[in-house]
Amino acid sequence: MCVPIQVQGRLTGVLQAHTIQPQHTFTVDDLKLLTAFGMTAGVAIQNAMLYEQLEAEKAMEAERARTMQIMVHELKSPLSGARTMAETLRMQLIPAEQQPRFLERIVVRLDNMLEWIRDTLALSKLKAGQAAGEPERLDLRARVRETCAEYEEQAESKQLRFAVTTPERPVVVLVEPNGVRLVVSNLVSNAVKYTAAGEVAVTLAEEEDQAVLRVRDSGMGIPEADLPRLFGEFFRASNARKSDIEGSGVGLASVKHIVERAGGSIAVASEENQGTTFTVRLPVVTEEQGR
């Protein structure tokens, strides 16, 4: 004998009753009892689902509160610093020859705020499922060269060796144009930013059916304990937080979202005070796929 188990009017399962007595026939009372059991099971399942939903909502609310605290903290520090320096200039407490340096420091702090806001908005759009443009067949070589060129002057100002190596033939991938630029710019800018001396090397190669982008630096590296959390939202390595180098902590989370949406993967290898290498792998579009 079988009765349905329903949750909010929808069939969720079936409750069965079996007898081991020969020639036994179920009665109407048996059916009523089994039906009552089925209704009770449905109520229990519904309550369990509501409890799970409530716990999920509590977790989301806690995450929103944590995110808001981080946002306020990250925005408050550079804004307070910029305001203090601007107020000092307004009160004419700084000699004229030192004023350009103060103004430059204000600009740097405001730029840090804008970078943090841009990275946070990019991540929120990605999490909301908004694409960074329609996927297109692109020659990754051109994107890598164009983006790396933007950081040559910064690397030169720090006296870093900056090398970009790409293959002679096209490396075609199917990606969102703005997304792939964000991936390359984030990895390269971080490499230059966190390298005080030595080199930054960017290489693009095609290995079997994958485009492989490696960004290697000889910078401060990442502590081993921090590596598992490196792609988490708002996370910065402990040595980076202790340094005077500003950062948003959301760029790598966005990079991971973009790479995985394109069917690729990203990995990191690093040793503190020895440097870091990020490796991005994306599927290559063959001529047959492109037709």
Coordinates of N, CA and C in Angstrom, one line a residue, residues 11-249:
L11 N 4.3 16.7 -5.0 CA 4.8 15.4 -4.6 C 6.3 15.3 -4.3
T12 N 6.6 14.9 -3.1 CA 8.0 14.8 -2.7 C 8.5 13.4 -2.6
G13 N 7.6 12.5 -2.3 CA 8.0 11.1 -2.1 C 6.8 10.2 -2.0
V14 N 7.1 9.0 -1.7 CA 6.0 8.0 -1.5 C 6.3 7.2 -0.3
L15 N 5.3 7.0 0.5 CA 5.4 6.1 1.7 C 4.8 4.8 1.5
Q16 N 5.5 3.7 1.6 CA 5.0 2.4 1.3 C 4.9 1.6 2.6
A17 N 3.8 0.7 2.6 CA 3.6 -0.2 3.7 C 3.6 -1.7 3.1
H18 N 4.3 -2.6 3.7 CA 4.3 -3.9 3.2 C 3.9 -4.9 4.4
T19 N 3.3 -6.0 4.0 CA 2.9 -7.0 5.0 C 3.6 -8.3 4.8
I20 N 3.9 -8.9 5.9 CA 4.6 -10.2 5.8 C 3.6 -11.4 6.1
Q21 N 2.4 -11.0 6.4 CA 1.4 -12.0 6.7 C 0.7 -12.5 5.5
P22 N 0.7 -13.8 5.3 CA 0.1 -14.4 4.1 C -1.4 -14.0 4.0
Q23 N -1.8 -13.7 2.8 CA -3.2 -13.5 2.5 C -3.8 -12.3 3.3
H24 N -2.9 -11.4 3.7 CA -3.5 -10.2 4.5 C -3.9 -9.1 3.5
T25 N -5.0 -8.5 3.8 CA -5.5 -7.5 2.9 C -5.6 -6.2 3.7
F26 N -5.0 -5.1 3.2 CA -5.0 -3.8 3.9 C -6.5 -3.3 3.9
T27 N -6.8 -2.7 5.1 CA -8.1 -2.1 5.3 C -8.2 -0.6 5.1
V28 N -9.3 -0.1 5.1 CA -9.5 1.4 5.0 C -8.8 2.1 6.2
D29 N -8.9 1.5 7.3 CA -8.2 2.0 8.5 C -6.7 2.1 8.4
D30 N -6.2 1.0 7.7 CA -4.8 1.0 7.5 C -4.4 2.1 6.5
L31 N -5.2 2.3 5.5 CA -4.9 3.4 4.6 C -5.0 4.8 5.3
K32 N -6.0 4.9 6.2 CA -6.1 6.2 6.9 C -4.8 6.4 7.8
L33 N -4.4 5.4 8.4 CA -3.2 5.5 9.3 C -1.9 5.8 8.5
L34 N -1.8 5.1 7.4 CA -0.6 5.4 6.5 C -0.7 6.8 5.9
T35 N -1.9 7.2 5.6 CA -2.0 8.6 5.1 C -1.6 9.6 6.1
A36 N -2.0 9.4 7.4 CA -1.6 10.3 8.4 C -0.1 10.3 8.6
F37 N 0.5 9.2 8.5 CA 2.0 9.1 8.6 C 2.6 9.9 7.4
G38 N 2.0 9.8 6.2 CA 2.5 10.5 5.1 C 2.4 12.0 5.2
M39 N 1.3 12.5 5.8 CA 1.1 13.9 6.1 C 2.1 14.4 7.1
T40 N 2.3 13.6 8.1 CA 3.3 14.0 9.1 C 4.7 14.1 8.5
A41 N 5.1 13.1 7.7 CA 6.4 13.1 7.0 C 6.5 14.4 6.2
G42 N 5.4 14.7 5.5 CA 5.5 15.9 4.6 C 5.7 17.2 5.5
V43 N 5.0 17.3 6.6 CA 5.2 18.4 7.5 C 6.6 18.5 8.0
A44 N 7.2 17.3 8.4 CA 8.5 17.3 8.9 C 9.6 17.7 7.8
I45 N 9.4 17.3 6.6 CA 10.3 17.7 5.5 C 10.2 19.2 5.3
Q46 N 8.9 19.7 5.3 CA 8.7 21.1 5.1 C 9.4 21.9 6.1
N47 N 9.3 21.5 7.4 CA 9.9 22.2 8.5 C 11.5 22.2 8.4
A48 N 12.0 21.0 7.9 CA 13.4 20.9 7.7 C 13.9 21.9 6.6
M49 N 13.1 21.9 5.5 CA 13.5 22.8 4.4 C 13.4 24.3 4.9
L50 N 12.4 24.7 5.7 CA 12.3 26.0 6.2 C 13.5 26.4 7.1
Y51 N 13.9 25.4 7.9 CA 15.0 25.6 8.8 C 16.3 25.8 8.0
E52 N 16.5 25.0 7.0 CA 17.7 25.2 6.2 C 17.7 26.6 5.5
Q53 N 16.5 27.0 5.0 CA 16.4 28.3 4.3 C 16.7 29.4 5.3
L54 N 16.2 29.3 6.5 CA 16.4 30.3 7.6 C 17.9 30.4 7.9
E55 N 18.6 29.2 8.0 CA 20.0 29.2 8.3 C 20.8 29.8 7.2
A56 N 20.4 29.6 6.0 CA 21.1 30.1 4.8 C 20.9 31.7 4.8
E57 N 19.7 32.1 5.1 CA 19.5 33.6 5.1 C 20.3 34.2 6.2
K58 N 20.4 33.6 7.4 CA 21.2 34.1 8.5 C 22.7 34.2 8.1
A59 N 23.2 33.2 7.4 CA 24.5 33.2 6.9 C 24.8 34.3 5.9
M60 N 23.8 34.5 5.0 CA 23.9 35.6 4.0 C 23.9 36.9 4.7
E61 N 23.1 37.1 5.7 CA 23.0 38.4 6.4 C 24.3 38.7 7.2
A62 N 24.9 37.6 7.8 CA 26.1 37.8 8.5 C 27.2 38.2 7.5
E63 N 27.2 37.5 6.3 CA 28.2 37.8 5.3 C 28.1 39.3 4.7
R64 N 26.8 39.7 4.6 CA 26.6 41.1 4.2 C 27.1 42.1 5.2
A65 N 26.8 41.8 6.5 CA 27.3 42.6 7.6 C 28.8 42.7 7.6
R66 N 29.5 41.5 7.4 CA 31.0 41.5 7.4 C 31.5 42.3 6.2
T67 N 30.9 42.1 5.0 CA 31.3 42.9 3.8 C 31.2 44.4 4.1
M68 N 30.1 44.8 4.7 CA 29.9 46.2 4.9 C 30.9 46.8 5.9
Q69 N 31.3 46.0 6.9 CA 32.3 46.4 7.8 C 33.6 46.6 7.1
I70 N 34.0 45.6 6.3 CA 35.2 45.7 5.5 C 35.2 46.9 4.6
M71 N 34.1 47.2 3.9 CA 34.0 48.3 3.0 C 34.2 49.6 3.7
V72 N 33.5 49.8 4.9 CA 33.6 51.0 5.6 C 35.1 51.2 6.1
H73 N 35.7 50.1 6.6 CA 37.1 50.2 7.1 C 38.0 50.6 5.9
E74 N 37.9 49.9 4.8 CA 38.8 50.2 3.7 C 38.6 51.6 3.1
L75 N 37.4 52.1 3.1 CA 37.2 53.4 2.6 C 37.5 54.5 3.6
K76 N 37.4 54.2 4.8 CA 37.6 55.3 5.9 C 39.0 55.7 6.0
S77 N 39.9 54.7 5.9 CA 41.4 55.0 6.1 C 41.9 55.9 5.1
P78 N 41.8 55.6 3.8 CA 42.4 56.6 2.8 C 41.7 57.9 2.8
L79 N 40.4 57.9 3.0 CA 39.6 59.1 3.0 C 40.0 60.0 4.1
S80 N 40.1 59.4 5.3 CA 40.5 60.2 6.5 C 41.9 60.8 6.3
G81 N 42.8 60.0 5.7 CA 44.2 60.5 5.5 C 44.2 61.7 4.5
A82 N 43.4 61.5 3.4 CA 43.4 62.6 2.4 C 42.8 63.8 3.0
R83 N 41.7 63.7 3.8 CA 41.1 64.9 4.4 C 42.0 65.6 5.3
T84 N 42.8 64.8 6.1 CA 43.7 65.4 7.0 C 44.8 66.2 6.3
M85 N 45.3 65.7 5.2 CA 46.3 66.4 4.4 C 45.8 67.6 3.7
A86 N 44.5 67.5 3.2 CA 43.9 68.6 2.6 C 43.6 69.7 3.6
E87 N 43.2 69.4 4.8 CA 43.0 70.4 5.8 C 44.3 71.1 6.2
T88 N 45.3 70.3 6.3 CA 46.6 70.9 6.6 C 47.1 71.9 5.5
L89 N 46.8 71.6 4.3 CA 47.1 72.5 3.2 C 46.2 73.7 3.3
R90 N 45.0 73.5 3.5 CA 44.0 74.6 3.6 C 44.4 75.6 4.7
M91 N 44.9 75.1 5.8 CA 45.3 76.0 6.9 C 46.7 76.6 6.7
Q92 N 47.3 76.3 5.5 CA 48.6 76.9 5.1 C 49.7 76.6 6.2
L93 N 49.6 75.3 6.6 CA 50.6 74.9 7.6 C 51.8 74.2 7.0
I94 N 51.8 74.1 5.7 CA 52.9 73.4 5.0 C 53.6 74.4 4.1
P95 N 55.0 74.4 4.2 CA 55.7 75.3 3.3 C 55.4 75.1 1.9
A96 N 55.6 76.1 1.1 CA 55.2 76.1 -0.3 C 56.0 75.0 -1.1
E97 N 57.2 74.8 -0.7 CA 58.0 73.8 -1.5 C 57.6 72.4 -1.2
Q98 N 56.9 72.2 -0.1 CA 56.5 70.8 0.3 C 55.0 70.5 -0.1
Q99 N 54.3 71.5 -0.6 CA 52.9 71.4 -1.0 C 52.7 70.4 -2.1
P100 N 53.5 70.4 -3.2 CA 53.3 69.4 -4.3 C 53.4 68.0 -3.8
R101 N 54.3 67.7 -2.8 CA 54.4 66.3 -2.3 C 53.1 66.0 -1.5
F102 N 52.6 66.9 -0.8 CA 51.3 66.6 0.0 C 50.2 66.4 -1.0
L103 N 50.1 67.2 -2.1 CA 49.1 67.0 -3.1 C 49.2 65.6 -3.7
E104 N 50.4 65.2 -4.0 CA 50.6 63.9 -4.6 C 50.2 62.8 -3.7
R105 N 50.4 62.9 -2.4 CA 50.0 61.9 -1.4 C 48.4 61.9 -1.4
I106 N 47.8 63.0 -1.5 CA 46.3 63.1 -1.5 C 45.8 62.3 -2.7
V107 N 46.4 62.6 -3.9 CA 46.0 61.9 -5.1 C 46.2 60.4 -5.0
V108 N 47.3 60.0 -4.5 CA 47.5 58.5 -4.3 C 46.5 57.9 -3.4
R109 N 46.1 58.5 -2.3 CA 45.1 58.0 -1.4 C 43.7 57.9 -2.1
L110 N 43.4 58.9 -2.9 CA 42.1 58.9 -3.6 C 42.1 57.9 -4.7
D111 N 43.3 57.7 -5.4 CA 43.4 56.7 -6.4 C 43.2 55.3 -5.8
N112 N 43.7 55.1 -4.6 CA 43.5 53.8 -3.9 C 42.1 53.5 -3.6
M113 N 41.4 54.6 -3.2 CA 39.9 54.5 -2.9 C 39.2 54.1 -4.2
L114 N 39.5 54.7 -5.3 CA 38.8 54.5 -6.6 C 39.1 53.0 -7.0
E115 N 40.4 52.6 -6.9 CA 40.8 51.2 -7.3 C 39.9 50.2 -6.5
W116 N 39.8 50.5 -5.2 CA 39.1 49.5 -4.3 C 37.6 49.5 -4.7
I117 N 37.0 50.7 -5.0 CA 35.6 50.7 -5.4 C 35.4 50.0 -6.8
R118 N 36.3 50.3 -7.7 CA 36.2 49.6 -9.0 C 36.3 48.1 -8.9
D119 N 37.3 47.6 -8.1 CA 37.4 46.2 -7.9 C 36.2 45.6 -7.3
T120 N 35.6 46.3 -6.3 CA 34.5 45.8 -5.5 C 33.2 45.7 -6.5
L121 N 33.1 46.7 -7.3 CA 31.9 46.8 -8.2 C 32.1 45.7 -9.2
A122 N 33.3 45.4 -9.7 CA 33.5 44.4 -10.7 C 33.2 43.0 -10.1
L123 N 33.6 42.8 -8.9 CA 33.3 41.5 -8.3 C 31.8 41.3 -8.0
S124 N 31.1 42.4 -7.6 CA 29.7 42.3 -7.4 C 28.9 42.0 -8.6
K125 N 29.4 42.6 -9.8 CA 28.7 42.3 -11.0 C 28.9 40.8 -11.5
L126 N 30.2 40.4 -11.2 CA 30.5 39.0 -11.6 C 29.6 38.0 -10.8
K127 N 29.5 38.3 -9.5 CA 28.7 37.4 -8.6 C 27.2 37.4 -9.0
A128 N 26.8 38.6 -9.5 CA 25.4 38.7 -9.9 C 25.1 38.1 -11.3
G129 N 26.2 37.5 -11.9 CA 26.0 36.9 -13.2 C 26.1 37.8 -14.4
Q130 N 26.5 39.0 -14.1 CA 26.6 40.0 -15.2 C 27.9 39.8 -16.0
A131 N 27.9 39.6 -17.3 CA 29.1 39.3 -18.1 C 29.9 40.6 -18.3
A132 N 31.2 40.4 -18.5 CA 32.0 41.6 -18.8 C 32.1 41.7 -20.3
G133 N 31.0 41.7 -21.0 CA 30.9 41.7 -22.4 C 30.6 40.3 -23.0
E134 N 30.2 40.3 -24.2 CA 29.9 39.0 -24.8 C 31.2 38.2 -25.1
P135 N 31.2 36.9 -24.9 CA 32.4 36.2 -25.2 C 32.8 36.3 -26.7
E136 N 34.0 36.5 -27.0 CA 34.5 36.6 -28.4 C 35.7 35.7 -28.6
R137 N 36.0 35.4 -29.8 CA 37.2 34.7 -30.2 C 38.3 35.8 -30.3
L138 N 39.3 35.7 -29.4 CA 40.3 36.7 -29.3 C 41.7 36.0 -29.4
D139 N 42.6 36.8 -30.0 CA 44.0 36.4 -30.0 C 44.6 36.9 -28.7
L140 N 44.9 36.0 -27.8 CA 45.3 36.4 -26.4 C 46.6 37.1 -26.5
R141 N 47.4 36.9 -27.5 CA 48.7 37.6 -27.6 C 48.6 39.1 -27.5
A142 N 47.6 39.6 -28.3 CA 47.4 41.0 -28.4 C 47.0 41.6 -27.1
R143 N 46.1 40.9 -26.4 CA 45.6 41.4 -25.1 C 46.7 41.5 -24.1
V144 N 47.5 40.4 -24.1 CA 48.6 40.4 -23.1 C 49.6 41.5 -23.4
R145 N 50.0 41.7 -24.6 CA 50.9 42.8 -25.0 C 50.4 44.1 -24.7
E146 N 49.2 44.4 -25.0 CA 48.5 45.7 -24.8 C 48.5 46.0 -23.3
T147 N 48.0 45.0 -22.5 CA 47.9 45.3 -21.1 C 49.2 45.4 -20.4
C148 N 50.2 44.6 -20.8 CA 51.5 44.7 -20.1 C 52.2 46.0 -20.4
A149 N 51.9 46.6 -21.6 CA 52.5 47.9 -22.0 C 52.1 49.0 -21.0
E150 N 51.0 48.8 -20.4 CA 50.5 49.9 -19.5 C 51.3 49.9 -18.2
Y151 N 52.1 48.8 -17.9 CA 52.8 48.8 -16.7 C 54.3 48.8 -16.9
E152 N 54.8 49.0 -18.1 CA 56.2 49.2 -18.4 C 56.8 50.3 -17.7
E153 N 56.1 51.5 -17.7 CA 56.7 52.7 -17.1 C 56.8 52.5 -15.6
Q154 N 55.8 51.9 -15.0 CA 55.8 51.7 -13.5 C 56.9 50.8 -13.1
A155 N 57.1 49.7 -13.9 CA 58.2 48.8 -13.6 C 59.6 49.5 -13.8
E156 N 59.7 50.3 -14.8 CA 60.9 51.0 -15.1 C 61.2 52.0 -13.9
S157 N 60.2 52.6 -13.4 CA 60.4 53.6 -12.3 C 60.9 52.9 -11.0
K158 N 60.7 51.6 -10.9 CA 61.2 50.8 -9.8 C 62.4 50.0 -10.1
Q159 N 62.9 50.3 -11.3 CA 64.1 49.6 -11.9 C 64.0 48.1 -11.9
L160 N 62.8 47.6 -12.3 CA 62.6 46.2 -12.4 C 62.8 45.7 -13.8
R161 N 63.3 44.5 -14.0 CA 63.4 43.9 -15.3 C 62.0 43.4 -15.6
F162 N 61.5 43.9 -16.8 CA 60.1 43.6 -17.1 C 60.1 42.9 -18.5
A163 N 59.8 41.6 -18.5 CA 59.9 40.8 -19.8 C 58.5 40.2 -20.1
V164 N 58.2 40.4 -21.4 CA 56.9 39.8 -21.9 C 57.2 38.9 -23.1
T165 N 56.8 37.7 -23.0 CA 57.2 36.7 -24.0 C 55.9 36.1 -24.5
T166 N 55.6 36.2 -25.8 CA 54.4 35.6 -26.4 C 54.8 34.7 -27.6
P167 N 54.0 33.8 -28.0 CA 54.4 32.9 -29.2 C 54.2 33.7 -30.5
E168 N 54.8 33.2 -31.6 CA 54.7 33.9 -32.9 C 53.4 33.7 -33.5
R169 N 52.7 32.5 -33.3 CA 51.4 32.3 -33.9 C 50.3 32.7 -33.0
P170 N 49.1 32.9 -33.5 CA 48.0 33.3 -32.6 C 47.6 32.3 -31.6
V171 N 47.1 32.7 -30.4 CA 46.6 31.9 -29.4 C 45.2 32.3 -29.2
V172 N 44.2 31.6 -29.8 CA 42.8 32.1 -29.8 C 42.0 31.4 -28.7
V173 N 41.3 32.2 -27.9 CA 40.5 31.8 -26.8 C 39.1 32.4 -27.0
L174 N 38.1 31.8 -26.3 CA 36.8 32.4 -26.3 C 36.5 33.0 -24.9
V175 N 36.6 34.3 -24.8 CA 36.5 35.0 -23.5 C 35.7 36.3 -23.7
E176 N 35.4 36.9 -22.5 CA 34.8 38.2 -22.5 C 36.0 39.2 -22.6
P177 N 35.9 40.1 -23.6 CA 37.1 41.0 -23.8 C 37.5 41.8 -22.6
N178 N 36.5 42.4 -21.9 CA 36.8 43.2 -20.7 C 37.3 42.3 -19.6
G179 N 36.7 41.1 -19.6 CA 37.1 40.2 -18.5 C 38.6 39.7 -18.6
V180 N 39.0 39.4 -19.8 CA 40.4 38.9 -20.0 C 41.4 40.1 -19.7
R181 N 41.0 41.3 -20.0 CA 41.9 42.4 -19.7 C 42.0 42.6 -18.2
L182 N 40.9 42.4 -17.5 CA 40.9 42.5 -16.0 C 41.8 41.5 -15.4
V183 N 41.8 40.3 -16.0 CA 42.6 39.2 -15.5 C 44.1 39.5 -15.7
V184 N 44.5 39.9 -16.9 CA 45.9 40.2 -17.1 C 46.4 41.4 -16.3
S185 N 45.6 42.5 -16.3 CA 46.0 43.7 -15.6 C 46.1 43.5 -14.1
N186 N 45.2 42.7 -13.5 CA 45.3 42.5 -12.1 C 46.5 41.7 -11.7
L187 N 46.8 40.6 -12.5 CA 48.0 39.8 -12.2 C 49.3 40.6 -12.4
V188 N 49.4 41.3 -13.5 CA 50.6 42.1 -13.8 C 50.8 43.2 -12.8
S189 N 49.7 44.0 -12.5 CA 49.8 45.1 -11.6 C 50.2 44.6 -10.2
N190 N 49.7 43.5 -9.8 CA 50.1 43.0 -8.5 C 51.6 42.6 -8.5
A191 N 52.0 42.0 -9.6 CA 53.4 41.6 -9.6 C 54.3 42.8 -9.5
V192 N 54.0 43.8 -10.3 CA 54.8 45.1 -10.2 C 54.7 45.7 -8.8
K193 N 53.5 45.8 -8.3 CA 53.3 46.5 -7.0 C 54.0 45.8 -5.9
Y194 N 54.0 44.5 -5.8 CA 54.6 43.8 -4.7 C 56.0 43.3 -4.9
T195 N 56.7 43.9 -5.9 CA 58.1 43.5 -6.2 C 58.9 44.8 -6.0
A196 N 59.8 44.8 -5.0 CA 60.6 46.0 -4.7 C 61.9 46.0 -5.6
A197 N 62.4 44.8 -5.9 CA 63.6 44.7 -6.7 C 63.6 43.4 -7.4
G198 N 64.2 43.3 -8.6 CA 64.3 42.1 -9.3 C 63.6 42.2 -10.6
E199 N 62.6 41.2 -10.9 CA 62.0 41.2 -12.2 C 60.6 40.7 -12.1
V200 N 59.9 41.0 -13.2 CA 58.5 40.6 -13.4 C 58.5 40.0 -14.8
A201 N 58.1 38.7 -15.0 CA 58.1 38.0 -16.3 C 56.8 37.5 -16.6
V202 N 56.3 37.9 -17.8 CA 55.0 37.5 -18.3 C 55.2 36.6 -19.5
T203 N 54.7 35.4 -19.5 CA 54.8 34.5 -20.6 C 53.5 33.9 -21.0
L204 N 53.3 33.8 -22.3 CA 52.1 33.2 -22.8 C 52.5 32.1 -23.8
A205 N 51.9 30.9 -23.6 CA 52.3 29.8 -24.4 C 51.1 28.9 -24.7
E206 N 51.1 28.1 -25.7 CA 50.0 27.2 -26.0 C 50.6 25.8 -25.7
E207 N 49.9 25.1 -24.8 CA 50.3 23.8 -24.4 C 49.2 22.8 -24.6
E208 N 49.3 22.0 -25.6 CA 48.3 21.1 -26.1 C 47.0 21.9 -26.5
D209 N 46.0 21.7 -25.7 CA 44.7 22.4 -26.1 C 44.4 23.6 -25.2
Q210 N 45.5 24.1 -24.5 CA 45.3 25.2 -23.6 C 46.2 26.4 -23.8
A211 N 45.7 27.6 -23.6 CA 46.5 28.8 -23.5 C 47.0 28.9 -22.1
V212 N 48.3 29.1 -21.9 CA 48.8 29.1 -20.5 C 49.5 30.5 -20.4
L213 N 49.0 31.3 -19.4 CA 49.5 32.6 -19.1 C 50.2 32.5 -17.7
R214 N 51.5 32.8 -17.7 CA 52.2 32.8 -16.4 C 52.7 34.2 -16.1
V215 N 52.5 34.6 -14.9 CA 53.0 35.9 -14.4 C 53.9 35.6 -13.2
R216 N 55.2 35.8 -13.4 CA 56.1 35.5 -12.3 C 56.8 36.7 -11.8
D217 N 57.0 36.8 -10.5 CA 57.8 38.0 -10.0 C 58.7 37.5 -8.9
S218 N 59.7 38.4 -8.5 CA 60.6 38.1 -7.5 C 60.3 38.9 -6.2
G219 N 59.1 39.2 -6.0 CA 58.6 40.0 -4.9 C 58.6 39.4 -3.6
M220 N 57.7 40.0 -2.7 CA 57.6 39.6 -1.3 C 57.1 38.2 -1.1
G221 N 56.4 37.6 -2.1 CA 55.9 36.3 -1.9 C 54.7 36.3 -1.0
I222 N 54.1 35.0 -0.8 CA 52.9 34.9 0.0 C 53.2 33.8 1.0
P223 N 52.9 34.1 2.3 CA 53.1 33.0 3.3 C 52.3 31.8 3.0
E224 N 52.9 30.6 3.3 CA 52.2 29.4 3.0 C 50.9 29.2 3.6
A225 N 50.7 29.7 4.8 CA 49.4 29.6 5.5 C 48.3 30.4 4.8
D226 N 48.7 31.4 4.0 CA 47.7 32.3 3.4 C 47.3 31.8 2.0
L227 N 48.0 30.9 1.4 CA 47.7 30.5 0.1 C 46.3 29.9 -0.1
P228 N 45.8 29.1 0.8 CA 44.5 28.5 0.6 C 43.4 29.6 0.5
R229 N 43.6 30.7 1.1 CA 42.5 31.8 1.2 C 42.8 32.9 0.2
L230 N 43.8 32.8 -0.6 CA 44.3 33.9 -1.4 C 43.2 34.4 -2.4
F231 N 42.3 33.5 -2.9 CA 41.3 33.9 -3.9 C 40.0 34.3 -3.2
G232 N 40.0 34.3 -1.9 CA 38.8 34.7 -1.2 C 38.5 36.2 -1.3
E233 N 37.3 36.6 -1.1 CA 36.9 38.0 -1.2 C 37.4 38.8 -0.1
F234 N 38.0 39.9 -0.3 CA 38.5 40.9 0.6 C 39.7 40.3 1.4
F235 N 40.3 39.2 0.9 CA 41.5 38.7 1.6 C 42.8 39.2 1.1
R236 N 43.7 39.6 2.0 CA 45.0 40.0 1.6 C 46.0 39.2 2.5
A237 N 47.1 38.8 1.8 CA 48.1 38.1 2.6 C 48.6 38.9 3.8
S238 N 49.0 38.2 4.8 CA 49.4 38.8 6.1 C 50.6 39.8 5.9
N239 N 51.6 39.4 5.1 CA 52.7 40.3 4.8 C 52.3 41.5 4.0
A240 N 51.3 41.3 3.1 CA 50.9 42.5 2.3 C 50.1 43.5 3.2
R241 N 49.3 43.0 4.2 CA 48.6 43.9 5.1 C 49.6 44.7 6.0
K242 N 50.7 44.0 6.3 CA 51.7 44.7 7.2 C 52.5 45.7 6.5
S243 N 52.6 45.6 5.2 CA 53.4 46.6 4.4 C 52.6 47.9 4.2
D244 N 53.3 48.8 3.6 CA 52.7 50.1 3.3 C 51.9 50.1 2.0
I245 N 51.9 49.0 1.3 CA 51.3 48.9 0.0 C 49.8 48.7 0.1
E246 N 49.0 49.6 -0.5 CA 47.6 49.5 -0.5 C 47.1 48.5 -1.4
G247 N 45.9 47.9 -1.1 CA 45.3 46.9 -1.9 C 43.9 46.7 -1.5
S248 N 43.1 46.2 -2.5 CA 41.6 46.0 -2.2 C 41.3 44.7 -1.6
G249 N 42.0 43.6 -2.0 CA 41.7 42.3 -1.6 C 40.6 41.6 -2.3

